[in-house]
Amino acid sequence: DKGTYPFYMLKEIDEQPNVMRKLAQEYLSDTGKPVISDDLLNDMQEADRLYIVGAGTSYHAGLVGKRLFESMTQKPTEVHISSEFAYEQPILSEKPFFIFLSQSGETADSREVLVNVNSGNYKSLTLTNVQNSTLSREATYTLLLHAGPEIAVASTKAYTAQIALEAILAKALGERDNQIVASNFDIRQQLGLVATGMQALVDEKNVIENIAKDYFLNTPNAFYIGRGLDWTVSLESALKLKEISYVQAEGFASGELKHGTIALIEEGTPVIGIITQKRTAGLTRSNLQETMARGAKTITIVASKLAKPGDTIILPDIDEHLTPLLSVVPAQLLAYYTSLNKGLDVDKPRNLAKSVTVE
Ligand code: F6R
């Protein structure tokens, strides 16, 4: 039931702070330690490489997961698009461990990979929102996202739930291996800050609604740019805009623009820079400048501690590992309001199904 909400998508965006709290409740002890089964952690610890597999938004959550696992566990981690991975002949490491990301647990391409994984007798884990879904039943282990039903076709709370759960898992695995980054990462405190930060962002909807009107209502195209984790969020942000508002959007590694794509920038093209990582903030800012010099209308989504006068959307500060959980929220809302302002059916965009059960 969507209650007083005009569309499920807005309700689901608003539910994200509670989903963060729910995940902390489900997966952290009173003292803030991850509670994950020993069998699962042993199998992951024994692996020499993690393979994350997903489609669409779940693939994008995997791109964030790679960075979390590598930073906290030092285990090499690959991320694959399921429809590609299923039909390649990947050279696997000696002891691979597979992590499937799937909100629905029914995506046919991801299932095809799992069938191959099982025929090779490899261990696997599914992170899913749906108990007893196909991918949950057929994997060695399952962890539930506890996000509540996601009805809108455009995925929002499942993306943030997947990232939060990956962070909990990376923390648990890294700590077990005495990795300093993992041990120093206060996951409970951070998820608390994330929940509060998300709440502050969704409480400022009207600001984002106005930006959506000014920048996206009449544009045929738009760019999200960033580096590292911010790049992965720009891919997800562009997907949201494309699928529900039909604005042709690209998520781009900001340093790549001048290797060709900057030719597309015209007078008034919206370019949104996501800036949450200290190491690359200055670089993304100068890439934004380059687009501005060619006529782009720029917007910034910036972590508070990196903010400068003139920035558009300021994100509350949290640990740099988890910034995708905040930076994606304004992008979800920008997509939502653009779709709404165009009078489209936000929850049921054309040509799309919630769960893609054909390959
Ligand atoms: C985009 C979206 C899709 C799904 C994709 C995978 O908003 O919802 O890209 O993320 O179809 O679906 P699941 O996660 O159910 O495997």
CSV table of C-alpha atoms and ligand atoms in Angstrom, one decimal:
chain,number,residue,atom,x,y,z
A,1,ASP,CA,0.0,0.0,0.0
A,2,LYS,CA,1.5,3.3,-0.9
A,3,GLY,CA,-0.6,5.3,1.6
A,4,THR,CA,-0.5,9.0,0.9
A,5,TYR,CA,2.3,8.7,-1.6
A,6,PRO,CA,1.5,9.4,-5.2
A,7,PHE,CA,4.0,6.7,-6.3
A,8,TYR,CA,5.7,3.8,-4.7
A,9,MET,CA,9.1,5.1,-5.8
A,10,LEU,CA,8.9,8.1,-3.5
A,11,LYS,CA,7.8,6.0,-0.6
A,12,GLU,CA,10.6,3.6,-1.2
A,13,ILE,CA,13.2,6.4,-1.4
A,14,ASP,CA,11.8,7.7,1.9
A,15,GLU,CA,12.0,4.3,3.5
A,16,GLN,CA,15.8,4.1,3.1
A,17,PRO,CA,16.8,5.5,6.5
A,18,ASN,CA,14.6,2.8,8.1
A,19,VAL,CA,16.1,0.1,5.9
A,20,MET,CA,19.6,1.1,7.2
A,21,ARG,CA,18.4,0.9,10.8
A,22,LYS,CA,16.8,-2.5,10.1
A,23,LEU,CA,20.0,-3.9,8.6
A,24,ALA,CA,21.9,-2.8,11.7
A,25,GLN,CA,19.4,-4.5,13.9
A,26,GLU,CA,19.4,-7.7,11.9
A,27,TYR,CA,23.1,-8.0,11.3
A,28,LEU,CA,24.9,-6.3,14.2
A,29,SER,CA,25.2,-7.3,17.8
A,30,ASP,CA,24.5,-5.0,20.8
A,31,THR,CA,28.2,-4.1,20.8
A,32,GLY,CA,28.1,-3.3,17.0
A,33,LYS,CA,29.9,-6.5,15.8
A,34,PRO,CA,28.6,-8.1,12.6
A,35,VAL,CA,26.6,-11.3,13.2
A,36,ILE,CA,27.3,-13.5,10.2
A,37,SER,CA,27.5,-17.2,10.2
A,38,ASP,CA,30.9,-18.8,10.7
A,39,ASP,CA,30.4,-21.2,7.9
A,40,LEU,CA,29.8,-18.4,5.4
A,41,LEU,CA,32.8,-16.3,6.7
A,42,ASN,CA,35.0,-19.4,6.6
A,43,ASP,CA,34.2,-20.1,3.0
A,44,MET,CA,34.7,-16.5,2.0
A,45,GLN,CA,38.0,-16.4,4.0
A,46,GLU,CA,39.3,-19.5,2.2
A,47,ALA,CA,38.6,-18.0,-1.2
A,48,ASP,CA,41.4,-16.4,-3.1
A,49,ARG,CA,39.1,-14.1,-5.1
A,50,LEU,CA,35.5,-12.8,-4.8
A,51,TYR,CA,33.3,-12.7,-7.9
A,52,ILE,CA,30.3,-10.4,-7.6
A,53,VAL,CA,27.5,-11.0,-10.2
A,54,GLY,CA,24.4,-8.9,-10.9
A,55,ALA,CA,22.4,-7.0,-13.5
A,56,GLY,CA,21.4,-3.3,-13.8
A,57,THR,CA,21.2,-1.6,-10.4
A,58,SER,CA,22.4,-4.7,-8.6
A,59,TYR,CA,25.5,-4.7,-10.8
A,60,HIS,CA,26.0,-1.1,-9.8
A,61,ALA,CA,25.8,-2.1,-6.1
A,62,GLY,CA,28.4,-4.7,-6.9
A,63,LEU,CA,30.8,-2.0,-8.3
A,64,VAL,CA,30.6,-0.4,-4.9
A,65,GLY,CA,31.0,-3.8,-3.2
A,66,LYS,CA,34.2,-4.4,-5.0
A,67,ARG,CA,35.7,-1.3,-3.5
A,68,LEU,CA,34.4,-2.2,0.0
A,69,PHE,CA,35.7,-5.7,-0.1
A,70,GLU,CA,39.1,-4.8,-1.5
A,71,SER,CA,39.6,-2.0,1.0
A,72,MET,CA,38.5,-3.9,4.0
A,73,THR,CA,39.7,-7.5,3.2
A,74,GLN,CA,42.5,-7.0,0.7
A,75,LYS,CA,40.8,-9.9,-1.3
A,76,PRO,CA,40.9,-9.3,-5.1
A,77,THR,CA,37.3,-8.8,-6.1
A,78,GLU,CA,35.8,-8.8,-9.6
A,79,VAL,CA,32.4,-7.6,-10.6
A,80,HIS,CA,30.5,-9.0,-13.6
A,81,ILE,CA,27.4,-8.2,-15.5
A,82,SER,CA,25.5,-11.5,-15.3
A,83,SER,CA,24.3,-11.5,-19.0
A,84,GLU,CA,28.0,-11.2,-20.1
A,85,PHE,CA,29.5,-13.5,-17.5
A,86,ALA,CA,27.1,-16.3,-18.3
A,87,TYR,CA,28.2,-16.6,-21.9
A,88,GLU,CA,32.0,-15.9,-21.6
A,89,GLN,CA,34.6,-18.4,-20.8
A,90,PRO,CA,35.9,-16.7,-17.7
A,91,ILE,CA,39.3,-17.9,-16.3
A,92,LEU,CA,38.6,-18.3,-12.7
A,93,SER,CA,41.0,-18.2,-9.8
A,94,GLU,CA,41.9,-21.4,-7.9
A,95,LYS,CA,39.4,-20.8,-5.1
A,96,PRO,CA,36.7,-18.5,-6.3
A,97,PHE,CA,33.7,-17.4,-4.1
A,98,PHE,CA,30.6,-16.0,-5.8
A,99,ILE,CA,28.3,-13.3,-4.5
A,100,PHE,CA,25.0,-12.8,-6.4
A,101,LEU,CA,23.2,-9.5,-6.0
A,102,SER,CA,19.5,-9.7,-6.9
A,103,GLN,CA,16.6,-7.7,-5.4
A,104,SER,CA,14.1,-10.1,-6.8
A,105,GLY,CA,16.2,-13.3,-6.7
A,106,GLU,CA,14.7,-14.2,-10.1
A,107,THR,CA,16.8,-12.5,-12.8
A,108,ALA,CA,17.3,-15.1,-15.5
A,109,ASP,CA,20.8,-14.0,-16.5
A,110,SER,CA,22.1,-14.1,-12.9
A,111,ARG,CA,20.5,-17.5,-12.5
A,112,GLU,CA,22.3,-18.8,-15.6
A,113,VAL,CA,25.6,-17.8,-13.9
A,114,LEU,CA,24.6,-19.6,-10.7
A,115,VAL,CA,23.7,-22.8,-12.6
A,116,ASN,CA,27.3,-22.7,-14.0
A,117,VAL,CA,28.7,-22.0,-10.6
A,118,ASN,CA,26.9,-24.9,-9.1
A,119,SER,CA,28.0,-27.3,-11.8
A,120,GLY,CA,31.6,-26.3,-11.0
A,121,ASN,CA,30.8,-27.1,-7.3
A,122,TYR,CA,31.8,-23.6,-6.2
A,123,LYS,CA,30.5,-21.9,-3.1
A,124,SER,CA,28.1,-18.9,-3.4
A,125,LEU,CA,26.1,-16.4,-1.5
A,126,THR,CA,23.0,-14.5,-2.7
A,127,LEU,CA,22.0,-11.1,-1.3
A,128,THR,CA,18.3,-10.8,-2.1
A,129,ASN,CA,15.2,-9.1,-0.9
A,130,VAL,CA,13.0,-12.1,-1.5
A,131,GLN,CA,13.1,-15.1,0.8
A,132,ASN,CA,13.0,-18.5,-1.1
A,133,SER,CA,13.5,-16.8,-4.4
A,134,THR,CA,15.3,-19.0,-7.0
A,135,LEU,CA,18.7,-17.4,-6.5
A,136,SER,CA,18.3,-17.8,-2.8
A,137,ARG,CA,17.3,-21.5,-3.0
A,138,GLU,CA,20.1,-22.4,-5.3
A,139,ALA,CA,23.1,-20.6,-3.7
A,140,THR,CA,25.0,-22.1,-0.8
A,141,TYR,CA,24.2,-19.2,1.4
A,142,THR,CA,21.6,-16.3,1.5
A,143,LEU,CA,21.5,-13.0,3.3
A,144,LEU,CA,18.3,-11.1,3.1
A,145,LEU,CA,18.1,-7.3,2.4
A,146,HIS,CA,15.2,-6.8,4.8
A,147,ALA,CA,14.2,-3.7,2.7
A,148,GLY,CA,10.5,-4.6,2.5
A,149,PRO,CA,8.8,-5.2,-0.8
A,150,GLU,CA,10.1,-3.0,-3.6
A,151,ILE,CA,7.2,-2.3,-6.0
A,152,ALA,CA,8.4,0.6,-8.2
A,153,VAL,CA,10.2,-0.7,-11.3
A,154,ALA,CA,13.2,1.6,-10.6
A,155,SER,CA,15.2,0.1,-7.8
A,156,THR,CA,16.1,2.5,-4.9
A,157,LYS,CA,16.1,0.9,-1.5
A,158,ALA,CA,17.4,-2.4,-2.7
A,159,TYR,CA,20.5,-0.6,-4.1
A,160,THR,CA,21.3,1.0,-0.7
A,161,ALA,CA,20.4,-2.1,1.2
A,162,GLN,CA,22.8,-4.2,-0.9
A,163,ILE,CA,25.6,-1.7,-0.3
A,164,ALA,CA,25.0,-1.5,3.4
A,165,LEU,CA,24.9,-5.3,3.6
A,166,GLU,CA,28.1,-5.6,1.5
A,167,ALA,CA,29.7,-3.2,4.0
A,168,ILE,CA,28.7,-5.3,7.0
A,169,LEU,CA,30.0,-8.4,5.3
A,170,ALA,CA,33.3,-6.7,4.3
A,171,LYS,CA,33.8,-5.5,7.8
A,172,ALA,CA,33.1,-9.0,9.2
A,173,LEU,CA,35.5,-10.7,6.8
A,174,GLY,CA,38.2,-8.1,7.1
A,175,GLU,CA,38.1,-8.1,10.9
A,176,ARG,CA,38.5,-11.8,11.0
A,177,ASP,CA,41.7,-11.4,9.0
A,178,ASN,CA,42.9,-8.7,11.3
A,179,GLN,CA,42.8,-6.1,8.6
A,180,ILE,CA,43.3,-2.7,10.2
A,181,VAL,CA,40.8,-0.8,7.9
A,182,ALA,CA,38.1,-3.3,8.8
A,183,SER,CA,38.8,-3.2,12.5
A,184,ASN,CA,38.8,0.6,12.6
A,185,PHE,CA,35.6,0.8,10.7
A,186,ASP,CA,32.7,1.4,13.2
A,187,ILE,CA,29.9,0.0,11.1
A,188,ARG,CA,27.2,0.6,13.7
A,189,GLN,CA,28.1,4.2,14.2
A,190,GLN,CA,28.4,4.7,10.4
A,191,LEU,CA,25.1,3.1,9.5
A,192,GLY,CA,23.5,5.4,12.2
A,193,LEU,CA,25.1,8.4,10.5
A,194,VAL,CA,23.9,7.2,7.1
A,195,ALA,CA,20.3,6.9,8.3
A,196,THR,CA,20.4,10.4,9.7
A,197,GLY,CA,22.0,11.7,6.6
A,198,MET,CA,19.5,10.1,4.3
A,199,GLN,CA,16.7,11.5,6.4
A,200,ALA,CA,18.2,15.0,6.1
A,201,LEU,CA,18.3,14.6,2.3
A,202,VAL,CA,14.8,13.3,1.9
A,203,ASP,CA,13.5,16.1,4.1
A,204,GLU,CA,14.9,18.6,1.5
A,205,LYS,CA,12.9,17.2,-1.4
A,206,ASN,CA,11.6,20.6,-2.4
A,207,VAL,CA,15.2,21.8,-3.1
A,208,ILE,CA,15.8,18.8,-5.4
A,209,GLU,CA,12.4,19.2,-7.0
A,210,ASN,CA,13.3,22.7,-8.1
A,211,ILE,CA,16.7,21.6,-9.5
A,212,ALA,CA,14.9,18.8,-11.4
A,213,LYS,CA,12.7,21.5,-13.0
A,214,ASP,CA,15.5,23.9,-13.8
A,215,TYR,CA,17.9,21.4,-15.2
A,216,PHE,CA,16.2,18.2,-16.5
A,217,LEU,CA,12.7,19.1,-17.7
A,218,ASN,CA,13.6,20.2,-21.2
A,219,THR,CA,16.9,18.6,-21.8
A,220,PRO,CA,17.3,15.6,-24.2
A,221,ASN,CA,20.5,14.5,-22.4
A,222,ALA,CA,22.5,14.8,-19.2
A,223,PHE,CA,25.8,13.5,-17.7
A,224,TYR,CA,26.7,12.3,-14.3
A,225,ILE,CA,30.5,12.3,-13.7
A,226,GLY,CA,32.8,11.2,-10.9
A,227,ARG,CA,35.8,9.1,-10.1
A,228,GLY,CA,36.2,5.8,-8.1
A,229,LEU,CA,33.2,5.3,-5.9
A,230,ASP,CA,31.6,8.5,-7.3
A,231,TRP,CA,31.9,7.1,-10.8
A,232,THR,CA,30.0,3.9,-9.8
A,233,VAL,CA,27.2,6.1,-8.3
A,234,SER,CA,27.2,8.2,-11.5
A,235,LEU,CA,26.4,5.0,-13.5
A,236,GLU,CA,23.5,4.3,-11.1
A,237,SER,CA,22.3,7.9,-11.2
A,238,ALA,CA,22.2,8.0,-15.0
A,239,LEU,CA,20.3,4.7,-15.1
A,240,LYS,CA,17.6,6.1,-12.8
A,241,LEU,CA,17.2,9.2,-15.0
A,242,LYS,CA,17.1,7.1,-18.2
A,243,GLU,CA,14.6,4.5,-17.1
A,244,ILE,CA,11.9,6.7,-15.6
A,245,SER,CA,12.3,10.1,-17.2
A,246,TYR,CA,13.6,9.0,-20.7
A,247,VAL,CA,16.4,11.6,-20.6
A,248,GLN,CA,19.4,10.1,-22.3
A,249,ALA,CA,21.9,10.1,-19.5
A,250,GLU,CA,25.4,8.8,-19.2
A,251,GLY,CA,27.4,8.0,-16.1
A,252,PHE,CA,31.0,8.8,-16.9
A,253,ALA,CA,34.5,8.5,-15.3
A,254,SER,CA,35.2,12.2,-15.2
A,255,GLY,CA,38.8,11.8,-16.5
A,256,GLU,CA,37.5,10.0,-19.6
A,257,LEU,CA,35.4,12.8,-20.8
A,258,LYS,CA,38.2,14.6,-22.6
A,259,HIS,CA,39.1,11.4,-24.5
A,260,GLY,CA,36.1,11.8,-26.7
A,261,THR,CA,32.7,12.3,-25.0
A,262,ILE,CA,33.2,15.9,-24.1
A,263,ALA,CA,32.3,16.6,-27.8
A,264,LEU,CA,28.7,16.0,-26.8
A,265,ILE,CA,28.6,19.0,-24.4
A,266,GLU,CA,26.6,21.9,-25.8
A,267,GLU,CA,25.2,25.1,-24.5
A,268,GLY,CA,23.0,24.1,-21.5
A,269,THR,CA,23.8,20.4,-21.3
A,270,PRO,CA,23.4,19.4,-17.6
A,271,VAL,CA,26.5,17.8,-16.1
A,272,ILE,CA,26.3,16.6,-12.5
A,273,GLY,CA,29.5,16.1,-10.6
A,274,ILE,CA,29.6,13.7,-7.7
A,275,ILE,CA,32.4,14.6,-5.3
A,276,THR,CA,32.8,12.6,-2.1
A,277,GLN,CA,36.3,11.2,-2.2
A,278,LYS,CA,39.1,13.5,-0.9
A,279,ARG,CA,41.8,12.0,-3.2
A,280,THR,CA,39.9,12.8,-6.4
A,281,ALA,CA,37.7,15.8,-5.5
A,282,GLY,CA,40.0,18.4,-7.1
A,283,LEU,CA,40.3,16.3,-10.3
A,284,THR,CA,36.5,15.9,-10.7
A,285,ARG,CA,36.1,19.7,-10.1
A,286,SER,CA,38.5,20.5,-12.9
A,287,ASN,CA,36.8,18.1,-15.2
A,288,LEU,CA,33.5,19.9,-14.3
A,289,GLN,CA,35.2,23.2,-15.2
A,290,GLU,CA,36.2,21.8,-18.6
A,291,THR,CA,32.5,21.0,-19.3
A,292,MET,CA,31.4,24.4,-18.0
A,293,ALA,CA,33.9,26.1,-20.4
A,294,ARG,CA,32.0,24.4,-23.2
A,295,GLY,CA,28.6,25.6,-22.1
A,296,ALA,CA,27.5,22.9,-19.6
A,297,LYS,CA,25.1,23.8,-16.8
A,298,THR,CA,26.8,22.1,-13.9
A,299,ILE,CA,25.5,20.8,-10.6
A,300,THR,CA,27.5,19.4,-7.7
A,301,ILE,CA,26.6,16.7,-5.2
A,302,VAL,CA,29.4,17.1,-2.6
A,303,ALA,CA,30.4,15.7,0.8
A,304,SER,CA,30.2,18.5,3.3
A,305,LYS,CA,33.9,18.4,4.2
A,306,LEU,CA,34.8,18.8,0.6
A,307,ALA,CA,32.2,21.5,-0.2
A,308,LYS,CA,33.1,24.9,-1.7
A,309,PRO,CA,30.9,28.0,-2.1
A,310,GLY,CA,28.5,27.6,-5.0
A,311,ASP,CA,28.1,23.8,-4.6
A,312,THR,CA,24.5,22.7,-5.2
A,313,ILE,CA,23.7,19.7,-2.9
A,314,ILE,CA,25.7,19.1,0.2
A,315,LEU,CA,25.9,15.6,1.7
A,316,PRO,CA,26.3,15.1,5.5
A,317,ASP,CA,29.8,13.7,6.3
A,318,ILE,CA,30.2,10.0,6.7
A,319,ASP,CA,33.1,7.5,6.3
A,320,GLU,CA,34.3,7.7,2.7
A,321,HIS,CA,33.6,4.0,2.1
A,322,LEU,CA,29.8,4.6,2.5
A,323,THR,CA,29.3,7.8,0.6
A,324,PRO,CA,27.3,6.1,-2.2
A,325,LEU,CA,24.5,5.5,0.3
A,326,LEU,CA,24.1,9.3,0.5
A,327,SER,CA,25.1,10.6,-2.9
A,328,VAL,CA,22.6,8.3,-4.7
A,329,VAL,CA,19.6,9.8,-2.8
A,330,PRO,CA,19.6,13.2,-4.5
A,331,ALA,CA,20.0,11.4,-7.9
A,332,GLN,CA,17.0,9.1,-7.1
A,333,LEU,CA,15.0,12.2,-6.3
A,334,LEU,CA,16.1,14.1,-9.4
A,335,ALA,CA,15.0,11.2,-11.5
A,336,TYR,CA,11.7,10.9,-9.6
A,337,TYR,CA,10.8,14.5,-10.0
A,338,THR,CA,11.8,14.7,-13.6
A,339,SER,CA,9.5,11.8,-14.4
A,340,LEU,CA,6.7,13.3,-12.3
A,341,ASN,CA,7.1,16.7,-13.9
A,342,LYS,CA,6.8,15.1,-17.4
A,343,GLY,CA,3.6,13.5,-16.3
A,344,LEU,CA,5.0,10.0,-16.8
A,345,ASP,CA,4.0,6.9,-14.8
A,346,VAL,CA,7.0,6.9,-12.4
A,347,ASP,CA,6.4,3.4,-11.1
A,348,LYS,CA,5.8,1.7,-14.4
A,349,PRO,CA,8.1,3.1,-17.1
A,350,ARG,CA,7.6,2.0,-20.7
A,351,ASN,CA,9.3,-1.2,-22.0
A,352,LEU,CA,10.4,-2.4,-18.5
A,353,ALA,CA,9.4,-5.2,-16.1
A,354,LYS,CA,10.2,-5.3,-12.4
A,355,SER,CA,11.8,-8.7,-12.7
A,356,VAL,CA,13.5,-9.9,-15.8
A,357,THR,CA,13.0,-13.6,-16.1
A,358,VAL,CA,14.1,-14.1,-19.7
A,359,GLU,CA,17.8,-14.1,-20.8
B,1,F6R,C1,16.8,-0.5,-12.3
B,1,F6R,C2,16.4,-1.9,-12.0
B,1,F6R,C3,17.1,-3.0,-12.8
B,1,F6R,C4,17.4,-4.2,-11.8
B,1,F6R,C5,17.8,-5.4,-12.6
B,1,F6R,C6,18.3,-6.6,-11.7
B,1,F6R,O1,16.2,0.4,-11.5
B,1,F6R,O2,15.6,-2.1,-11.2
B,1,F6R,O3,18.2,-2.6,-13.4
B,1,F6R,O4,18.3,-3.8,-10.9
B,1,F6R,O5,16.8,-5.8,-13.5
B,1,F6R,O6,17.2,-7.0,-10.9
B,1,F6R,P1,17.4,-7.9,-9.7
B,1,F6R,O7,18.2,-7.1,-8.7
B,1,F6R,O8,16.1,-8.3,-9.2
B,1,F6R,O9,18.2,-9.1,-10.1
